[in-house]
Structures are given as C-alpha cells and as structure tokens.
mmCIF file of C-alpha atoms in Angstrom:
data_model
loop_
_atom_site.group_PDB
_atom_site.id
_atom_site.type_symbol
_atom_site.label_atom_id
_atom_site.label_comp_id
_atom_site.label_asym_id
_atom_site.label_seq_id
_atom_site.Cartn_x
_atom_site.Cartn_y
_atom_site.Cartn_z
ATOM 1 C CA MET A 734 -12.406 11.899 -27.179
ATOM 2 C CA THR A 735 -10.223 10.881 -24.280
ATOM 3 C CA GLU A 736 -7.224 12.872 -23.166
ATOM 4 C CA PHE A 737 -3.717 11.623 -24.102
ATOM 5 C CA THR A 738 -2.041 10.798 -20.770
ATOM 6 C CA PRO A 739 1.483 9.503 -21.486
ATOM 7 C CA LEU A 740 2.938 10.064 -18.003
ATOM 8 C CA ALA A 741 0.010 8.707 -15.979
ATOM 9 C CA SER A 742 -0.274 5.760 -18.354
ATOM 10 C CA LEU A 743 3.439 4.988 -18.115
ATOM 11 C CA LEU A 744 3.272 5.212 -14.315
ATOM 12 C CA GLY A 745 0.208 2.962 -14.250
ATOM 13 C CA GLY A 746 1.989 0.505 -16.540
ATOM 14 C CA LEU A 747 5.000 0.407 -14.206
ATOM 15 C CA LEU A 748 2.669 -0.428 -11.290
ATOM 16 C CA ILE A 749 0.972 -3.179 -13.320
ATOM 17 C CA GLY A 750 4.423 -4.602 -14.086
ATOM 18 C CA LEU A 751 5.426 -4.372 -10.423
ATOM 19 C CA ALA A 752 2.304 -6.326 -9.448
ATOM 20 C CA ALA A 753 3.072 -8.994 -12.074
ATOM 21 C CA VAL A 754 6.634 -9.407 -10.778
ATOM 22 C CA LEU A 755 5.519 -9.566 -7.128
ATOM 23 C CA LEU A 756 2.816 -12.169 -7.849
ATOM 24 C CA MET A 757 5.470 -14.344 -9.506
ATOM 25 C CA ALA A 758 8.088 -13.729 -6.796
ATOM 26 C CA LEU A 759 5.717 -14.481 -3.913
ATOM 27 C CA HIS A 760 2.997 -16.790 -5.253
ATOM 28 C CA GLY A 761 4.727 -18.163 -8.344
ATOM 29 C CA ARG A 762 1.714 -17.196 -10.452
ATOM 30 C CA ILE A 763 1.158 -15.570 -13.817
ATOM 31 C CA MET A 764 -0.894 -12.398 -13.330
ATOM 32 C CA GLY A 765 -3.545 -13.212 -15.918
ATOM 33 C CA LEU A 766 -6.934 -11.879 -14.925
ATOM 34 C CA THR A 767 -8.818 -14.420 -17.045
ATOM 35 C CA GLY A 768 -7.022 -17.279 -15.296
ATOM 36 C CA ILE A 769 -7.378 -15.751 -11.836
ATOM 37 C CA LEU A 770 -11.123 -15.216 -12.347
ATOM 38 C CA SER A 771 -11.575 -18.652 -13.929
ATOM 39 C CA GLY A 772 -10.194 -20.381 -10.801
ATOM 40 C CA LEU A 773 -12.918 -18.734 -8.708
ATOM 41 C CA LEU A 774 -15.857 -19.979 -10.760
ATOM 42 C CA PRO A 775 -17.775 -22.934 -9.296
ATOM 43 C CA PRO A 776 -16.371 -25.403 -8.499
ATOM 44 C CA PRO A 777 -13.569 -23.098 -7.264
ATOM 45 C CA ASP A 778 -9.966 -24.277 -7.397
ATOM 46 C CA ALA A 779 -8.407 -25.426 -4.099
ATOM 47 C CA ASP A 780 -6.271 -22.255 -4.117
ATOM 48 C CA TRP A 781 -9.239 -19.889 -4.456
ATOM 49 C CA SER A 782 -8.274 -17.727 -1.463
ATOM 50 C CA TRP A 783 -5.297 -15.858 -2.987
ATOM 51 C CA ARG A 784 -7.353 -15.331 -6.153
ATOM 52 C CA ALA A 785 -10.230 -13.790 -4.214
ATOM 53 C CA ALA A 786 -7.820 -11.650 -2.179
ATOM 54 C CA PHE A 787 -6.064 -10.381 -5.325
ATOM 55 C CA LEU A 788 -9.360 -9.435 -6.991
ATOM 56 C CA LEU A 789 -10.599 -7.784 -3.786
ATOM 57 C CA GLY A 790 -7.434 -5.664 -3.754
ATOM 58 C CA ALA A 791 -7.794 -4.837 -7.454
ATOM 59 C CA ILE A 792 -11.396 -3.679 -6.946
ATOM 60 C CA SER A 793 -10.631 -1.785 -3.730
ATOM 61 C CA ALA A 794 -7.808 0.289 -5.223
ATOM 62 C CA PRO A 795 -9.917 2.572 -7.455
ATOM 63 C CA ALA A 796 -12.478 2.957 -4.654
ATOM 64 C CA LEU A 797 -9.703 4.019 -2.250
ATOM 65 C CA ILE A 798 -8.196 6.457 -4.769
ATOM 66 C CA VAL A 799 -11.585 8.129 -5.236
ATOM 67 C CA ALA A 800 -12.366 8.182 -1.495
ATOM 68 C CA LEU A 801 -8.954 9.230 -0.139
ATOM 69 C CA GLY A 802 -7.546 11.126 -3.099
ATOM 70 C CA ASP A 803 -10.670 13.197 -3.594
ATOM 71 C CA ARG A 804 -10.462 12.800 -7.354
ATOM 72 C CA THR A 805 -12.563 11.232 -10.062
ATOM 73 C CA ILE A 806 -11.418 8.454 -12.349
ATOM 74 C CA PRO A 807 -12.957 8.670 -15.835
ATOM 75 C CA PHE A 808 -15.165 5.730 -16.863
ATOM 76 C CA GLU A 809 -17.299 5.794 -20.001
ATOM 77 C CA THR A 810 -18.923 3.128 -22.114
ATOM 78 C CA PRO A 811 -20.860 3.807 -25.308
ATOM 79 C CA LEU A 812 -22.721 0.482 -25.060
ATOM 80 C CA SER A 813 -26.292 -0.323 -24.053
ATOM 81 C CA PHE A 814 -27.048 -2.900 -21.344
ATOM 82 C CA GLY A 815 -27.730 -5.604 -23.936
ATOM 83 C CA ALA A 816 -24.486 -4.878 -25.792
ATOM 84 C CA GLN A 817 -22.577 -4.961 -22.489
ATOM 85 C CA VAL A 818 -23.962 -8.446 -21.739
ATOM 86 C CA VAL A 819 -23.285 -9.864 -25.215
ATOM 87 C CA GLY A 820 -19.903 -8.141 -25.450
ATOM 88 C CA GLY A 821 -18.877 -9.389 -22.006
ATOM 89 C CA LEU A 822 -19.914 -12.962 -22.831
ATOM 90 C CA VAL A 823 -17.833 -12.930 -26.015
ATOM 91 C CA VAL A 824 -14.845 -11.357 -24.204
ATOM 92 C CA GLY A 825 -15.022 -14.220 -21.677
ATOM 93 C CA ILE A 826 -15.445 -16.957 -24.292
ATOM 94 C CA GLY A 827 -12.572 -15.657 -26.415
ATOM 95 C CA ALA A 828 -10.209 -15.094 -23.496
ATOM 96 C CA ALA A 829 -10.909 -18.544 -22.014
ATOM 97 C CA LEU A 830 -10.567 -20.318 -25.383
ATOM 98 C CA GLY A 831 -7.354 -18.426 -26.108
ATOM 99 C CA SER A 832 -6.015 -19.167 -22.588
ATOM 100 C CA GLY A 833 -5.525 -15.529 -21.674
ATOM 101 C CA CYS A 834 -6.159 -11.857 -22.219
ATOM 102 C CA THR A 835 -4.224 -8.600 -22.174
ATOM 103 C CA SER A 836 -2.642 -9.152 -18.753
ATOM 104 C CA GLY A 837 -1.798 -12.853 -19.083
ATOM 105 C CA HIS A 838 -0.602 -12.955 -22.695
ATOM 106 C CA GLY A 839 0.067 -9.267 -23.366
ATOM 107 C CA VAL A 840 2.143 -8.531 -20.264
ATOM 108 C CA CYS A 841 3.229 -11.743 -18.497
ATOM 109 C CA GLY A 842 3.490 -13.970 -21.575
ATOM 110 C CA LEU A 843 5.383 -11.445 -23.678
ATOM 111 C CA ALA A 844 7.712 -10.782 -20.746
ATOM 112 C CA ARG A 845 8.524 -14.528 -20.698
ATOM 113 C CA LEU A 846 9.033 -14.441 -24.484
ATOM 114 C CA SER A 847 6.348 -17.137 -24.834
ATOM 115 C CA PRO A 848 5.665 -17.846 -28.522
ATOM 116 C CA ARG A 849 2.014 -18.654 -27.723
ATOM 117 C CA SER A 850 1.547 -15.279 -26.034
ATOM 118 C CA LEU A 851 3.222 -13.452 -28.915
ATOM 119 C CA VAL A 852 0.813 -15.066 -31.388
ATOM 120 C CA ALA A 853 -2.166 -14.411 -29.080
ATOM 121 C CA THR A 854 -1.254 -10.761 -28.482
ATOM 122 C CA CYS A 855 -0.660 -9.992 -32.170
ATOM 123 C CA THR A 856 -3.954 -11.725 -33.011
ATOM 124 C CA PHE A 857 -6.151 -9.892 -30.495
ATOM 125 C CA MET A 858 -4.494 -6.531 -31.166
ATOM 126 C CA ALA A 859 -5.140 -6.983 -34.899
ATOM 127 C CA THR A 860 -8.780 -8.050 -34.550
ATOM 128 C CA ALA A 861 -9.453 -5.265 -32.014
ATOM 129 C CA LEU A 862 -8.019 -2.663 -34.418
ATOM 130 C CA ALA A 863 -10.075 -4.077 -37.298
ATOM 131 C CA THR A 864 -13.240 -4.199 -35.190
ATOM 132 C CA VAL A 865 -12.982 -0.568 -34.055
ATOM 133 C CA PHE A 866 -12.280 0.519 -37.633
ATOM 134 C CA VAL A 867 -15.345 -1.351 -38.916
ATOM 135 C CA ILE A 868 -17.640 -0.099 -36.136
ATOM 136 C CA ARG A 869 -16.505 3.540 -36.199
ATOM 137 C CA HIS A 870 -15.632 4.166 -39.826
ATOM 138 C CA LEU A 871 -17.511 1.633 -41.966
ATOM 139 C CA LEU A 872 -20.704 1.288 -39.941
ATOM 140 C CA GLY A 873 -20.290 4.856 -38.741
ATOM 141 C CA SER A 874 -21.638 4.538 -35.204
ATOM 142 C CA ALA A 875 -19.999 5.987 -32.098
ATOM 143 C CA MET B 158 0.467 -14.376 4.650
ATOM 144 C CA THR B 159 -0.374 -15.706 1.193
ATOM 145 C CA ILE B 160 -3.721 -13.938 1.335
ATOM 146 C CA ILE B 161 -2.436 -10.619 2.703
ATOM 147 C CA ALA B 162 0.297 -10.564 0.063
ATOM 148 C CA ALA B 163 -2.242 -11.278 -2.702
ATOM 149 C CA LEU B 164 -4.478 -8.490 -1.401
ATOM 150 C CA ALA B 165 -1.559 -6.029 -1.423
ATOM 151 C CA ILE B 166 -0.478 -7.064 -4.930
ATOM 152 C CA GLY B 167 -4.087 -6.714 -6.087
ATOM 153 C CA LEU B 168 -4.103 -3.169 -4.662
ATOM 154 C CA ILE B 169 -0.953 -2.312 -6.645
ATOM 155 C CA PHE B 170 -2.470 -3.809 -9.801
ATOM 156 C CA GLY B 171 -5.786 -1.987 -9.344
ATOM 157 C CA THR B 172 -3.967 1.299 -8.720
ATOM 158 C CA GLY B 173 -1.978 0.771 -11.914
ATOM 159 C CA ILE B 174 -5.132 0.056 -13.902
ATOM 160 C CA ALA B 175 -6.863 3.150 -12.477
ATOM 161 C CA VAL B 176 -3.908 5.539 -12.896
ATOM 162 C CA SER B 177 -3.090 4.275 -16.401
ATOM 163 C CA GLY B 178 -6.593 4.792 -17.796
ATOM 164 C CA MET B 179 -7.017 1.091 -18.701
ATOM 165 C CA ILE B 180 -10.018 1.200 -16.370
ATOM 166 C CA ASN B 181 -11.932 3.350 -18.900
ATOM 167 C CA PRO B 182 -13.494 1.406 -21.825
ATOM 168 C CA ALA B 183 -13.773 4.604 -23.906
ATOM 169 C CA LYS B 184 -10.006 5.140 -23.611
ATOM 170 C CA VAL B 185 -9.317 1.547 -24.680
ATOM 171 C CA ILE B 186 -11.561 1.902 -27.741
ATOM 172 C CA ASN B 187 -9.839 5.187 -28.659
ATOM 173 C CA PHE B 188 -6.463 3.438 -28.481
ATOM 174 C CA PHE B 189 -7.613 1.265 -31.373
ATOM 175 C CA ASP B 190 -9.201 4.125 -33.335
ATOM 176 C CA ILE B 191 -6.069 5.214 -35.192
ATOM 177 C CA ALA B 192 -8.144 6.604 -38.061
ATOM 178 C CA GLY B 193 -10.328 8.650 -35.697
ATOM 179 C CA THR B 194 -10.073 9.919 -32.118
ATOM 180 C CA TRP B 195 -6.791 8.103 -31.496
ATOM 181 C CA ASP B 196 -5.466 8.100 -27.913
ATOM 182 C CA PRO B 197 -2.045 6.375 -27.892
ATOM 183 C CA SER B 198 -1.867 6.316 -24.051
ATOM 184 C CA LEU B 199 -2.251 2.563 -23.770
ATOM 185 C CA ALA B 200 0.982 1.991 -25.670
ATOM 186 C CA PHE B 201 2.671 3.672 -22.686
ATOM 187 C CA VAL B 202 0.831 1.331 -20.301
ATOM 188 C CA MET B 203 2.055 -1.711 -22.225
ATOM 189 C CA ALA B 204 5.591 -0.347 -22.486
ATOM 190 C CA GLY B 205 5.809 0.393 -18.752
ATOM 191 C CA ALA B 206 4.280 -2.930 -17.714
ATOM 192 C CA LEU B 207 6.434 -4.956 -20.101
ATOM 193 C CA ALA B 208 9.687 -3.220 -19.169
ATOM 194 C CA VAL B 209 9.241 -3.944 -15.457
ATOM 195 C CA THR B 210 7.929 -7.484 -15.962
ATOM 196 C CA MET B 211 10.669 -8.499 -18.405
ATOM 197 C CA VAL B 212 13.445 -7.415 -16.068
ATOM 198 C CA GLY B 213 11.637 -8.610 -12.926
ATOM 199 C CA TYR B 214 10.837 -12.083 -14.291
ATOM 200 C CA ARG B 215 14.500 -12.552 -15.276
ATOM 201 C CA VAL B 216 15.538 -12.039 -11.661
ATOM 202 C CA VAL B 217 12.622 -13.874 -10.032
ATOM 203 C CA LEU B 218 12.440 -16.960 -12.254
ATOM 204 C CA ARG B 219 16.121 -17.693 -11.631
ATOM 205 C CA ARG B 220 15.273 -18.580 -8.031
ATOM 206 C CA PRO B 221 14.396 -22.205 -7.200
ATOM 207 C CA ALA B 222 10.886 -21.395 -5.942
ATOM 208 C CA PRO B 223 8.569 -18.486 -5.107
ATOM 209 C CA MET B 224 8.545 -17.252 -1.505
ATOM 210 C CA LEU B 225 5.023 -18.408 -0.621
ATOM 211 C CA ASP B 226 4.658 -21.577 -2.695
ATOM 212 C CA ARG B 227 6.668 -24.697 -3.444
ATOM 213 C CA GLU B 228 6.991 -24.111 -7.176
ATOM 214 C CA PHE B 229 6.400 -21.634 -9.990
ATOM 215 C CA HIS B 230 3.145 -22.222 -11.864
ATOM 216 C CA VAL B 231 4.229 -21.238 -15.332
ATOM 217 C CA PRO B 232 2.520 -22.542 -18.493
ATOM 218 C CA THR B 233 4.707 -25.038 -20.343
ATOM 219 C CA SER B 234 2.730 -25.514 -23.563
ATOM 220 C CA ARG B 235 4.494 -24.118 -26.610
ATOM 221 C CA GLN B 236 1.986 -25.314 -29.163
ATOM 222 C CA ILE B 237 0.406 -22.710 -31.424
ATOM 223 C CA ASP B 238 -2.989 -24.349 -31.908
ATOM 224 C CA LEU B 239 -6.403 -23.432 -33.265
ATOM 225 C CA PRO B 240 -8.066 -22.625 -29.906
ATOM 226 C CA LEU B 241 -5.269 -20.153 -29.125
ATOM 227 C CA ILE B 242 -5.645 -18.296 -32.410
ATOM 228 C CA LEU B 243 -9.434 -18.549 -32.666
ATOM 229 C CA GLY B 244 -9.941 -17.586 -29.011
ATOM 230 C CA SER B 245 -7.560 -14.634 -29.259
ATOM 231 C CA ALA B 246 -9.238 -13.453 -32.473
ATOM 232 C CA ILE B 247 -12.683 -13.636 -30.801
ATOM 233 C CA PHE B 248 -11.358 -11.901 -27.671
ATOM 234 C CA GLY B 249 -9.881 -9.082 -29.774
ATOM 235 C CA ILE B 250 -13.148 -8.503 -31.625
ATOM 236 C CA ALA B 251 -15.085 -8.232 -28.371
ATOM 237 C CA TRP B 252 -12.329 -6.190 -26.680
ATOM 238 C CA GLY B 253 -12.387 -3.688 -29.558
ATOM 239 C CA ALA B 254 -16.188 -3.525 -29.552
ATOM 240 C CA THR B 255 -16.521 -3.065 -25.780
ATOM 241 C CA GLY B 256 -13.191 -1.625 -24.600
ATOM 242 C CA ALA B 257 -13.478 -4.104 -21.730
ATOM 243 C CA CYS B 258 -10.732 -6.624 -20.993
ATOM 244 C CA PRO B 259 -10.857 -8.590 -17.724
ATOM 245 C CA GLY B 260 -7.854 -6.777 -16.218
ATOM 246 C CA GLY B 261 -9.230 -3.337 -16.966
ATOM 247 C CA ILE B 262 -12.869 -3.863 -16.156
ATOM 248 C CA ILE B 263 -12.657 -5.849 -12.882
ATOM 249 C CA PRO B 264 -11.088 -2.906 -10.960
ATOM 250 C CA ALA B 265 -13.796 -0.637 -12.453
ATOM 251 C CA ILE B 266 -16.312 -2.364 -10.159
ATOM 252 C CA GLY B 267 -14.618 -0.349 -7.397
ATOM 253 C CA LEU B 268 -15.770 2.859 -9.078
ATOM 254 C CA GLY B 269 -19.344 1.779 -8.386
ATOM 255 C CA GLU B 270 -20.107 1.658 -12.093
ATOM 256 C CA PRO B 271 -23.056 -0.678 -12.796
ATOM 257 C CA ALA B 272 -21.762 -1.271 -16.347
ATOM 258 C CA ALA B 273 -18.503 -2.653 -14.924
ATOM 259 C CA LEU B 274 -20.409 -5.241 -12.895
ATOM 260 C CA VAL B 275 -22.523 -6.187 -15.938
ATOM 261 C CA PHE B 276 -19.355 -6.679 -17.994
ATOM 262 C CA VAL B 277 -17.572 -8.723 -15.310
ATOM 263 C CA VAL B 278 -20.529 -11.032 -14.632
ATOM 264 C CA SER B 279 -20.954 -11.579 -18.384
ATOM 265 C CA ILE B 280 -17.221 -12.238 -18.821
ATOM 266 C CA ALA B 281 -17.318 -14.753 -15.951
ATOM 267 C CA ILE B 282 -20.275 -16.543 -17.552
ATOM 268 C CA GLY B 283 -18.392 -16.623 -20.884
ATOM 269 C CA ILE B 284 -15.347 -18.158 -19.188
ATOM 270 C CA GLY B 285 -17.640 -20.634 -17.405
ATOM 271 C CA ILE B 286 -19.257 -21.714 -20.688
ATOM 272 C CA VAL B 287 -15.851 -22.529 -22.186
ATOM 273 C CA ARG B 288 -14.831 -24.431 -19.049
ATOM 274 C CA LEU B 289 -18.046 -26.504 -19.160
ATOM 275 C CA VAL B 290 -17.616 -27.365 -22.831
ATOM 276 C CA GLN B 291 -13.933 -28.243 -22.362
ATOM 277 C CA ALA B 292 -14.710 -30.412 -19.309
ATOM 278 C CA ARG B 293 -17.213 -32.495 -21.327
ATOM 279 C CA ARG B 294 -14.664 -33.430 -23.963
#
C-alpha cells in the first residue's frame, strides 16, 4: 500500500511542468530524461554540460529536501538486485528504442500534441497496466 | 549561464519528482494496480505537469528562439513506426514490473538508495546498447 496523495502529487506535477517549460524557454530542449541521459553516455554529445548540470540538480533536490526539510521521502522497491538489473536494462532498451519515456513522450510530447508521443504514451501505459495485472493477480506475487 | 540555469531547472524537476511521489517505485506500481492496491496519485502528477507544459509551450514556442541557444531542438519526425511502438511496449512492460522510469528513478539517487543507482546504471547500459546497435546500421 502507498498513501493516496492528490495534493502533493498535483503540486509535484506542476513543478515538473514548470521545469519542462523553463528548459524549453531557456535551452530550447525537450525535458526527456532518456534523451538527456543518452547524450551523456560515451562518447558524450558536444552539449554534455547542460545535461550533466540538469541531472546533478535533479539528484540534489531530494537530498536537499531530506537534509534541510528534516523529512523522509518514501522509497520502496519489491525487487531483488538481479531483477533491478534486468528490469533497468529493459527499461533503458525500450525507452531508447521508443525515443522517449514518461517525461519526454508523456509530458513534453503530449503537451506539443505530437502524434508519435500520443501513440507511445498510450502504448506504454497499456503494457504497464497489463504487466502489473499479470504479475500481481495472475502470477500472484507482490 | 547555460549550466547554472540547467542546474536550477534540474532542482525544480527533482523537487517535483520527490514531492509528487514519482520517486517511489512502489507508488508507481500501485498506480497501475487498479484491481488491487490502487493509488491514483500519479494521475494528478500527469495532470499537473501536462497543464503547465501545454500552456507554457504555447507561449514559449511562439518566440523565434530560446534565451540561451540559437534554436529550439524539437523533434520533427511524425512517423508512427515499428521501433516507436515496439520500444514503448517494451518500456511499459519494464516500467510496470519495476516502477522505475528514468525521470522518477534518477532523482532517487539523491536519497542515497543503492537500488536507485542500480536501476540508473542498468537503464544507462540499456540505452547504450540501443545506441550501439543503431550506430552499426
């Protein structure tokens, strides 16, 4: 069980949207985390520095909230180390092949009314729903 | 300036991911478990993010260029092809199984969670594999 948090989630979503708009207004870039990460892999793109800075900020934020806000941020995974590795690999392969993930297609692409992003988002939402149903209710594991 | 701005925008993004709960794989999995321990929170994340981005992009993309670059780098392809559908289907399966998407799990490294680092390194290797294969074609 995780707690239903409509207000915090809406607020977080607004901040994610604000970041997407600012990255377009200032850098002219789509805020897709798969694409941003991809440009940092060797050999890094010529414009690696803004990518690294963005990711550094993204990683620092939760650390700062915990340190300064004196609060905990829930993080739980039901998966073993091996499942994390395999699952992560497949997440990366799928997102790279499909040219984007939740942030790139699901937020930025949909906001641009891109037909490719609409197809991508509907596809990954549907297969994610089906996968969780199969794992939790047909195979019956946690 | 480009770098400081990117760092600040990354901080806003990471705060949004942390506050929204997207940072927690268990919460993501529960969003998809409509028949079980359903947690609809992430619909509110998507709604909030989309509302701001839709309006913001309308204003921003009307300008001739971004403030810190010469041009907007916006994808132009409109083709619905097999890699898009196959890749998205594969991504969704793994996202549902792990609760880890790149945007949610990268900020989780800042929580000092070893699992987050394992996920991110694995995701990066997965992206790298696809890049290698595509570069050979």
